[in-house]
Amino acid sequence: MIPDINLLKKDGRETHKKGNFAKLFLILLTLAIIIFYGINYYLLHRDVADIQEKSDRLATQIELQNKELEELQQTPKGQLVQAIDFAGKEQISVGKITDVANKNLDGSGELAGFDYNYDQAQIAVYFDDLSEAATYVKKMKKESIFKTVELTSTAAFTEVDVQNVSDETDLEGDSRYKVIIQVTLNLKKLGSGGAK
């Protein structure tokens, strides 16, 4: 038997298959590019819409803030006058407190310091003897400008002459007492003239 050998091309079918595959590949590639750009356009369009909405909200907030600022700039004159009047009414003469504190000092008593905070005050006084401190507190309790008077602390100390530091000093005999007195102020009495 003789084999059938044909050296001629068979109707061009193989080249036609390769051409169809190339066309299909190009169509799929074009479709993928179109889908890619379509999705990107959609996402970008949505982001632009969100940014525009945020921009509109910020613009309205800026307008509201500007209106509030204009209102505040127009009205403070009256409010400032009211605040100054209120502060003037609430002002307390601290001098009355120190006058009463000095008036009640006897003997060796010395006013050493004063700390004031609205309706509270701390008075520091130096005494040679603790009995003088007790008498001072009793006198202060009788004053009408104080609601309460309390002895909060006492501390002994020795005064040293700075220029004669090298000299021996008798620490026992020269000691003094620092007394801290906490008082609650009677604001009504302070405003109306104060002490007895």
Coordinates of N, CA and C in Angstrom, one line a residue:
M1 N 0.8 -1.1 0.0 CA 0.0 0.0 0.0 C 0.9 1.3 0.0
I2 N 0.4 2.2 -0.6 CA 1.1 3.4 -0.8 C 0.5 4.5 0.1
P3 N 1.4 5.1 0.9 CA 0.8 6.2 1.8 C 0.5 7.4 1.0
D4 N -0.6 8.1 1.5 CA -1.1 9.3 0.9 C -0.3 10.5 1.5
I5 N 0.6 11.0 0.8 CA 1.4 12.1 1.2 C 1.1 13.3 0.3
N6 N 0.6 14.3 1.0 CA 0.3 15.6 0.3 C 1.2 16.7 0.9
L7 N 2.0 17.3 0.1 CA 2.9 18.3 0.5 C 2.3 19.7 0.3
L8 N 1.2 19.8 -0.2 CA 0.5 21.1 -0.3 C -0.3 21.4 0.9
K9 N -0.6 22.7 1.2 CA -1.3 23.1 2.3 C -2.8 22.7 2.2
K10 N -3.4 22.4 3.4 CA -4.8 22.0 3.4 C -5.7 23.2 3.5
D11 N -6.2 23.6 2.6 CA -7.2 24.7 2.4 C -7.0 25.9 3.3
G12 N -5.9 26.2 3.8 CA -5.5 27.4 4.6 C -6.2 27.4 6.0
R13 N -6.6 26.2 6.5 CA -7.4 26.2 7.7 C -6.5 26.6 8.9
E14 N -5.3 26.2 9.0 CA -4.4 26.5 10.2 C -4.2 28.0 10.3
T15 N -4.0 28.7 9.2 CA -3.7 30.1 9.3 C -5.0 30.8 9.7
H16 N -6.1 30.3 9.3 CA -7.4 30.9 9.6 C -7.6 30.8 11.1
K17 N -7.3 29.7 11.8 CA -7.4 29.5 13.2 C -6.5 30.4 14.0
K18 N -5.3 30.6 13.5 CA -4.4 31.6 14.2 C -4.9 33.0 14.1
G19 N -5.5 33.4 13.0 CA -6.1 34.7 12.8 C -7.3 34.9 13.7
N20 N -8.1 33.9 13.9 CA -9.3 34.0 14.7 C -8.8 34.2 16.2
F21 N -7.8 33.4 16.6 CA -7.3 33.5 18.0 C -6.7 34.9 18.2
A22 N -6.0 35.5 17.3 CA -5.5 36.9 17.4 C -6.6 37.9 17.5
K23 N -7.7 37.7 16.7 CA -8.8 38.7 16.7 C -9.5 38.6 18.1
L24 N -9.7 37.3 18.6 CA -10.4 37.1 19.8 C -9.6 37.7 21.0
F25 N -8.3 37.6 20.9 CA -7.4 38.2 21.9 C -7.5 39.7 21.9
L26 N -7.5 40.3 20.8 CA -7.6 41.8 20.6 C -9.0 42.2 21.1
I27 N -10.0 41.5 20.8 CA -11.3 41.9 21.3 C -11.4 41.8 22.8
L28 N -10.9 40.7 23.4 CA -10.9 40.6 24.9 C -10.0 41.7 25.5
L29 N -8.9 42.0 25.0 CA -8.0 43.0 25.5 C -8.7 44.4 25.4
T30 N -9.4 44.7 24.3 CA -10.1 46.0 24.2 C -11.3 46.0 25.2
L31 N -12.0 44.9 25.3 CA -13.1 44.9 26.3 C -12.6 45.1 27.7
A32 N -11.4 44.5 28.1 CA -10.9 44.6 29.4 C -10.4 46.1 29.6
I33 N -9.9 46.7 28.7 CA -9.5 48.1 28.8 C -10.7 49.0 29.0
I34 N -11.7 48.7 28.2 CA -13.0 49.5 28.3 C -13.6 49.4 29.7
I35 N -13.6 48.1 30.2 CA -14.2 47.9 31.5 C -13.3 48.6 32.6
F36 N -12.0 48.5 32.5 CA -11.1 49.1 33.4 C -11.3 50.6 33.5
Y37 N -11.4 51.3 32.3 CA -11.6 52.7 32.3 C -13.0 53.0 32.8
G38 N -14.0 52.2 32.5 CA -15.4 52.4 33.0 C -15.5 52.4 34.5
I39 N -14.8 51.4 35.1 CA -14.8 51.3 36.6 C -14.1 52.5 37.2
N40 N -13.0 52.9 36.6 CA -12.2 54.0 37.1 C -13.0 55.3 37.0
Y41 N -13.7 55.5 35.9 CA -14.6 56.7 35.7 C -15.7 56.7 36.7
Y42 N -16.3 55.6 37.0 CA -17.4 55.5 38.0 C -16.9 55.9 39.3
L43 N -15.7 55.3 39.8 CA -15.2 55.5 41.1 C -14.7 57.0 41.2
L44 N -14.1 57.5 40.2 CA -13.7 58.9 40.2 C -14.8 59.9 40.2
H45 N -15.9 59.6 39.5 CA -17.1 60.4 39.5 C -17.7 60.4 40.9
R46 N -17.8 59.3 41.5 CA -18.3 59.2 42.9 C -17.5 60.0 43.9
D47 N -16.1 59.9 43.8 CA -15.3 60.6 44.7 C -15.4 62.1 44.4
V48 N -15.6 62.5 43.2 CA -15.8 64.0 42.9 C -17.1 64.5 43.5
A49 N -18.1 63.6 43.4 CA -19.4 64.0 44.0 C -19.3 64.1 45.6
D50 N -18.6 63.2 46.2 CA -18.4 63.3 47.6 C -17.6 64.5 48.0
I51 N -16.5 64.8 47.3 CA -15.7 66.0 47.6 C -16.5 67.3 47.4
Q52 N -17.4 67.3 46.4 CA -18.2 68.5 46.1 C -19.2 68.7 47.3
E53 N -19.8 67.6 47.8 CA -20.7 67.6 48.9 C -20.0 68.2 50.1
K54 N -18.8 67.7 50.4 CA -18.0 68.1 51.6 C -17.7 69.6 51.4
S55 N -17.3 70.0 50.2 CA -17.0 71.4 50.0 C -18.2 72.3 50.2
D56 N -19.4 71.8 49.8 CA -20.6 72.6 50.0 C -20.9 72.7 51.5
R57 N -20.7 71.6 52.3 CA -21.0 71.7 53.7 C -20.0 72.6 54.4
L58 N -18.7 72.6 54.0 CA -17.7 73.5 54.6 C -18.1 74.9 54.2
A59 N -18.5 75.2 53.1 CA -18.9 76.6 52.7 C -20.0 77.1 53.5
T60 N -21.0 76.2 53.8 CA -22.1 76.7 54.7 C -21.7 76.9 56.1
Q61 N -20.7 76.0 56.6 CA -20.2 76.2 57.9 C -19.4 77.5 58.0
I62 N -18.7 77.8 57.0 CA -17.9 79.1 57.0 C -18.9 80.3 57.0
E63 N -20.0 80.2 56.3 CA -20.9 81.3 56.3 C -21.5 81.4 57.7
L64 N -21.9 80.3 58.3 CA -22.5 80.4 59.7 C -21.5 81.0 60.7
Q65 N -20.2 80.5 60.6 CA -19.2 81.1 61.5 C -19.0 82.6 61.3
N66 N -19.0 83.0 60.0 CA -18.8 84.4 59.7 C -20.0 85.2 60.3
K67 N -21.2 84.7 60.2 CA -22.4 85.4 60.8 C -22.2 85.5 62.3
E68 N -21.8 84.4 62.9 CA -21.7 84.4 64.4 C -20.6 85.4 64.8
L69 N -19.5 85.5 64.0 CA -18.4 86.4 64.3 C -18.9 87.8 64.2
E70 N -19.7 88.1 63.1 CA -20.2 89.5 63.0 C -21.1 89.8 64.1
E71 N -22.0 88.9 64.6 CA -22.8 89.2 65.7 C -22.0 89.5 67.0
L72 N -21.0 88.7 67.2 CA -20.2 88.9 68.4 C -19.4 90.2 68.3
Q73 N -19.0 90.6 67.2 CA -18.3 91.8 67.0 C -19.2 93.0 67.2
Q74 N -20.5 92.9 67.0 CA -21.4 94.0 67.1 C -21.9 94.1 68.5
T75 N -22.1 93.0 69.3 CA -22.7 93.1 70.6 C -21.8 93.3 71.8
P76 N -20.5 93.1 71.7 CA -19.7 93.1 73.0 C -19.7 94.4 73.7
K77 N -20.0 95.5 73.1 CA -19.9 96.8 73.8 C -20.8 96.8 75.0
G78 N -22.1 96.3 74.8 CA -23.0 96.3 75.9 C -22.6 95.2 76.9
Q79 N -22.2 94.1 76.5 CA -21.8 93.0 77.4 C -20.6 93.4 78.2
L80 N -19.6 94.1 77.6 CA -18.4 94.6 78.3 C -18.8 95.6 79.4
V81 N -19.7 96.4 79.1 CA -20.1 97.4 80.2 C -20.8 96.7 81.3
Q82 N -21.6 95.7 81.0 CA -22.3 94.9 82.0 C -21.2 94.1 82.9
A83 N -20.2 93.5 82.2 CA -19.2 92.8 82.9 C -18.4 93.7 83.8
I84 N -18.1 94.9 83.4 CA -17.3 95.9 84.2 C -18.2 96.3 85.4
D85 N -19.5 96.5 85.2 CA -20.4 96.9 86.3 C -20.4 95.8 87.3
F86 N -20.6 94.5 86.8 CA -20.6 93.4 87.7 C -19.3 93.2 88.6
A87 N -18.2 93.4 87.9 CA -16.9 93.3 88.6 C -16.8 94.4 89.6
G88 N -17.3 95.6 89.3 CA -17.2 96.7 90.3 C -18.1 96.4 91.5
K89 N -19.2 95.8 91.3 CA -20.1 95.4 92.4 C -19.5 94.3 93.3
E90 N -18.8 93.4 92.7 CA -18.2 92.3 93.4 C -16.9 92.6 94.0
Q91 N -16.3 93.7 93.8 CA -15.0 94.1 94.3 C -15.1 94.2 95.8
I92 N -14.1 93.6 96.4 CA -14.0 93.6 97.9 C -12.7 94.4 98.3
S93 N -12.8 95.2 99.3 CA -11.7 95.9 99.8 C -10.9 95.1 100.7
V94 N -9.7 94.6 100.3 CA -8.8 93.8 101.1 C -8.2 94.6 102.2
G95 N -8.2 95.9 102.0 CA -7.6 96.8 103.0 C -8.4 96.7 104.3
K96 N -9.7 96.5 104.2 CA -10.6 96.3 105.5 C -10.1 95.1 106.2
I97 N -9.8 94.0 105.5 CA -9.3 92.8 106.2 C -8.0 93.0 106.9
T98 N -7.1 93.6 106.3 CA -5.8 93.9 106.9 C -5.9 94.9 108.0
D99 N -6.8 95.9 107.9 CA -7.0 96.8 109.0 C -7.5 96.1 110.2
V100 N -8.5 95.2 110.1 CA -9.0 94.5 111.2 C -8.0 93.6 111.8
A101 N -7.2 92.9 110.9 CA -6.1 92.0 111.4 C -5.1 92.8 112.2
N102 N -4.7 94.0 111.8 CA -3.7 94.8 112.5 C -4.3 95.4 113.8
K103 N -5.6 95.8 113.7 CA -6.2 96.4 114.9 C -6.3 95.4 116.1
N104 N -6.4 94.1 115.8 CA -6.5 93.1 116.9 C -5.2 92.6 117.4
L105 N -4.1 93.1 116.8 CA -2.8 92.6 117.3 C -2.4 93.3 118.6
D106 N -1.9 92.5 119.5 CA -1.5 93.1 120.8 C 0.0 92.6 121.1
G107 N 0.6 93.3 121.9 CA 2.0 92.9 122.4 C 2.9 92.7 121.3
S108 N 3.4 91.5 121.2 CA 4.5 91.2 120.2 C 4.0 90.8 118.8
G109 N 2.7 90.8 118.6 CA 2.1 90.3 117.4 C 2.6 91.2 116.2
E110 N 2.8 90.5 115.1 CA 3.3 91.1 113.8 C 2.6 90.5 112.7
L111 N 1.9 91.2 111.8 CA 1.3 90.7 110.6 C 2.4 90.3 109.7
A112 N 2.5 89.0 109.3 CA 3.6 88.5 108.4 C 3.1 88.3 107.0
G113 N 1.9 88.0 106.8 CA 1.5 87.7 105.4 C 0.0 87.6 105.3
F114 N -0.5 87.6 104.1 CA -1.9 87.6 103.8 C -2.1 87.0 102.5
D115 N -3.1 86.0 102.4 CA -3.4 85.3 101.1 C -4.9 85.3 101.0
Y116 N -5.4 85.8 99.9 CA -6.8 86.0 99.7 C -7.3 85.3 98.5
N117 N -8.5 84.6 98.6 CA -9.2 83.9 97.5 C -10.7 84.0 97.6
Y118 N -11.3 84.9 97.0 CA -12.7 85.2 97.0 C -13.3 85.3 98.4
D119 N -13.8 84.2 99.0 CA -14.4 84.4 100.3 C -13.6 83.7 101.4
Q120 N -12.3 83.4 101.1 CA -11.4 82.8 102.0 C -10.1 83.6 102.1
A121 N -9.5 83.6 103.3 CA -8.3 84.3 103.5 C -7.4 83.6 104.5
Q122 N -6.1 83.6 104.3 CA -5.2 83.1 105.2 C -4.3 84.2 105.7
I123 N -4.2 84.3 107.0 CA -3.5 85.4 107.7 C -2.3 84.8 108.4
A124 N -1.1 85.2 108.2 CA 0.1 84.7 108.9 C 0.5 85.8 109.9
V125 N 0.7 85.4 111.1 CA 1.1 86.4 112.2 C 2.2 85.8 113.0
Y126 N 3.2 86.6 113.4 CA 4.3 86.2 114.3 C 4.0 86.6 115.7
F127 N 4.2 85.7 116.7 CA 4.0 86.0 118.1 C 5.2 85.5 118.9
D128 N 5.4 86.1 120.1 CA 6.5 85.7 121.0 C 5.9 84.5 121.9
D129 N 4.6 84.5 122.1 CA 4.0 83.6 123.0 C 2.7 83.0 122.4
L130 N 2.4 81.8 122.6 CA 1.2 81.1 122.0 C 0.0 81.6 122.7
S131 N 0.1 82.1 123.9 CA -1.1 82.6 124.6 C -1.6 83.9 123.8
E132 N -0.7 84.7 123.3 CA -1.0 85.9 122.5 C -1.8 85.5 121.2
A133 N -1.4 84.3 120.7 CA -2.0 83.8 119.5 C -3.4 83.4 119.8
A134 N -3.7 82.8 120.9 CA -5.0 82.3 121.3 C -5.9 83.6 121.5
T135 N -5.4 84.6 122.2 CA -6.1 85.8 122.4 C -6.5 86.5 121.1
Y136 N -5.5 86.5 120.2 CA -5.7 87.1 118.9 C -6.9 86.4 118.1
V137 N -6.9 85.1 118.1 CA -7.9 84.3 117.5 C -9.3 84.6 118.1
K138 N -9.4 84.7 119.4 CA -10.6 85.0 120.1 C -11.2 86.4 119.7
K139 N -10.3 87.4 119.5 CA -10.7 88.7 119.1 C -11.1 88.7 117.7
M140 N -10.5 87.9 116.8 CA -10.8 87.9 115.4 C -12.2 87.2 115.2
K141 N -12.5 86.3 116.1 CA -13.9 85.6 116.0 C -15.0 86.6 116.3
K142 N -14.7 87.6 117.0 CA -15.8 88.6 117.4 C -16.0 89.6 116.2
E143 N -15.1 89.7 115.2 CA -15.3 90.6 114.1 C -16.4 90.2 113.2
S144 N -17.2 91.1 112.8 CA -18.4 90.8 111.9 C -18.0 90.5 110.5
I145 N -16.8 90.9 110.0 CA -16.4 90.6 108.6 C -16.0 89.2 108.4
F146 N -15.8 88.4 109.5 CA -15.4 87.0 109.4 C -16.6 86.1 109.8
K147 N -16.9 85.1 109.0 CA -17.9 84.1 109.3 C -17.3 83.1 110.3
T148 N -16.1 82.6 109.8 CA -15.3 81.6 110.7 C -13.9 82.1 110.8
V149 N -13.3 81.7 111.9 CA -11.9 82.0 112.2 C -11.3 80.7 112.8
E150 N -10.3 80.2 112.1 CA -9.7 78.9 112.6 C -8.2 79.0 112.6
L151 N -7.6 78.6 113.7 CA -6.1 78.5 113.8 C -5.7 77.2 113.1
T152 N -5.0 77.3 112.0 CA -4.8 76.1 111.2 C -3.4 75.5 111.5
S153 N -2.4 76.4 111.8 CA -1.1 75.8 112.1 C -0.2 76.8 112.9
T154 N 0.7 76.2 113.7 CA 1.7 77.0 114.4 C 3.0 76.4 114.1
A155 N 4.1 77.2 114.1 CA 5.4 76.7 113.9 C 6.4 77.6 114.6
A156 N 7.3 77.0 115.4 CA 8.3 77.8 116.1 C 9.5 78.1 115.1
F157 N 10.1 79.2 115.3 CA 11.3 79.6 114.5 C 12.1 80.5 115.3
T158 N 13.4 80.7 114.9 CA 14.3 81.6 115.5 C 14.8 82.6 114.5
E159 N 14.7 83.8 114.9 CA 15.2 84.9 114.0 C 16.7 85.0 114.2
V160 N 17.4 85.1 113.1 CA 18.9 85.2 113.1 C 19.2 86.5 112.4
D161 N 20.1 87.2 113.0 CA 20.6 88.5 112.3 C 21.6 88.1 111.2
V162 N 21.3 88.4 110.0 CA 22.1 88.0 108.9 C 23.5 88.6 109.0
Q163 N 23.6 89.8 109.5 CA 25.0 90.4 109.6 C 25.9 89.8 110.7
N164 N 25.2 89.2 111.7 CA 26.0 88.6 112.8 C 25.8 87.1 112.8
V165 N 25.9 86.4 111.8 CA 25.6 85.0 111.7 C 26.6 84.2 112.5
S166 N 27.9 84.7 112.5 CA 28.9 84.0 113.2 C 28.8 84.1 114.7
D167 N 28.0 85.0 115.3 CA 27.8 85.1 116.7 C 26.9 84.0 117.2
E168 N 27.2 83.5 118.4 CA 26.3 82.4 118.9 C 25.0 83.0 119.3
T169 N 23.9 82.3 118.9 CA 22.6 82.8 119.3 C 21.9 81.8 120.2
D170 N 21.2 82.2 121.2 CA 20.4 81.3 122.1 C 19.2 80.9 121.3
L171 N 19.1 79.7 120.8 CA 18.0 79.2 120.1 C 16.7 79.0 120.9
E172 N 16.9 78.7 122.2 CA 15.8 78.5 123.1 C 15.1 79.8 123.5
G173 N 15.9 80.8 123.8 CA 15.3 82.0 124.3 C 14.7 82.9 123.3
D174 N 15.2 82.9 122.0 CA 14.8 83.8 121.0 C 13.7 83.2 120.0
S175 N 13.1 82.1 120.4 CA 12.2 81.5 119.4 C 10.9 82.3 119.4
R176 N 10.3 82.4 118.2 CA 9.0 83.0 118.0 C 8.1 82.0 117.4
Y177 N 6.8 82.3 117.2 CA 5.8 81.4 116.6 C 5.2 82.1 115.4
K178 N 5.1 81.3 114.4 CA 4.4 81.7 113.2 C 3.0 81.0 113.2
V179 N 2.0 81.8 113.2 CA 0.6 81.3 113.3 C -0.1 81.5 112.0
I180 N -0.8 80.5 111.5 CA -1.6 80.6 110.2 C -3.0 80.5 110.7
I181 N -3.8 81.5 110.3 CA -5.2 81.6 110.6 C -6.0 81.6 109.3
Q182 N -7.0 80.7 109.2 CA -7.8 80.6 108.1 C -9.2 81.2 108.4
V183 N -9.6 82.2 107.6 CA -10.8 82.9 107.9 C -11.8 82.8 106.6
T184 N -13.1 82.7 106.9 CA -14.1 82.8 105.9 C -14.7 84.1 106.0
L185 N -14.7 84.8 104.9 CA -15.1 86.2 104.9 C -16.7 86.3 104.8
N186 N -17.2 87.3 105.4 CA -18.6 87.7 105.3 C -18.7 88.8 104.3
L187 N -19.0 88.4 103.0 CA -18.9 89.3 101.9 C -19.9 90.4 102.0
K188 N -21.1 90.2 102.6 CA -22.0 91.2 102.8 C -21.5 92.3 103.7
K189 N -20.9 91.9 104.8 CA -20.3 92.9 105.7 C -19.1 93.7 105.1
L190 N -18.4 93.0 104.4 CA -17.2 93.6 103.7 C -17.7 94.7 102.7
G191 N -18.8 94.4 102.0 CA -19.3 95.3 101.0 C -20.0 96.5 101.6
S192 N -20.5 96.3 102.9 CA -21.3 97.4 103.5 C -20.5 98.2 104.5
G193 N -19.2 98.0 104.6 CA -18.5 98.8 105.5 C -17.7 98.0 106.5
G194 N -18.0 96.8 106.7 CA -17.1 95.9 107.4 C -17.2 95.8 108.9
A195 N -16.0 96.0 109.6 CA -15.8 95.5 110.9 C -16.6 96.5 111.9
K196 N -16.6 95.9 113.2 CA -17.3 96.7 114.3 C -16.4 97.9 114.6

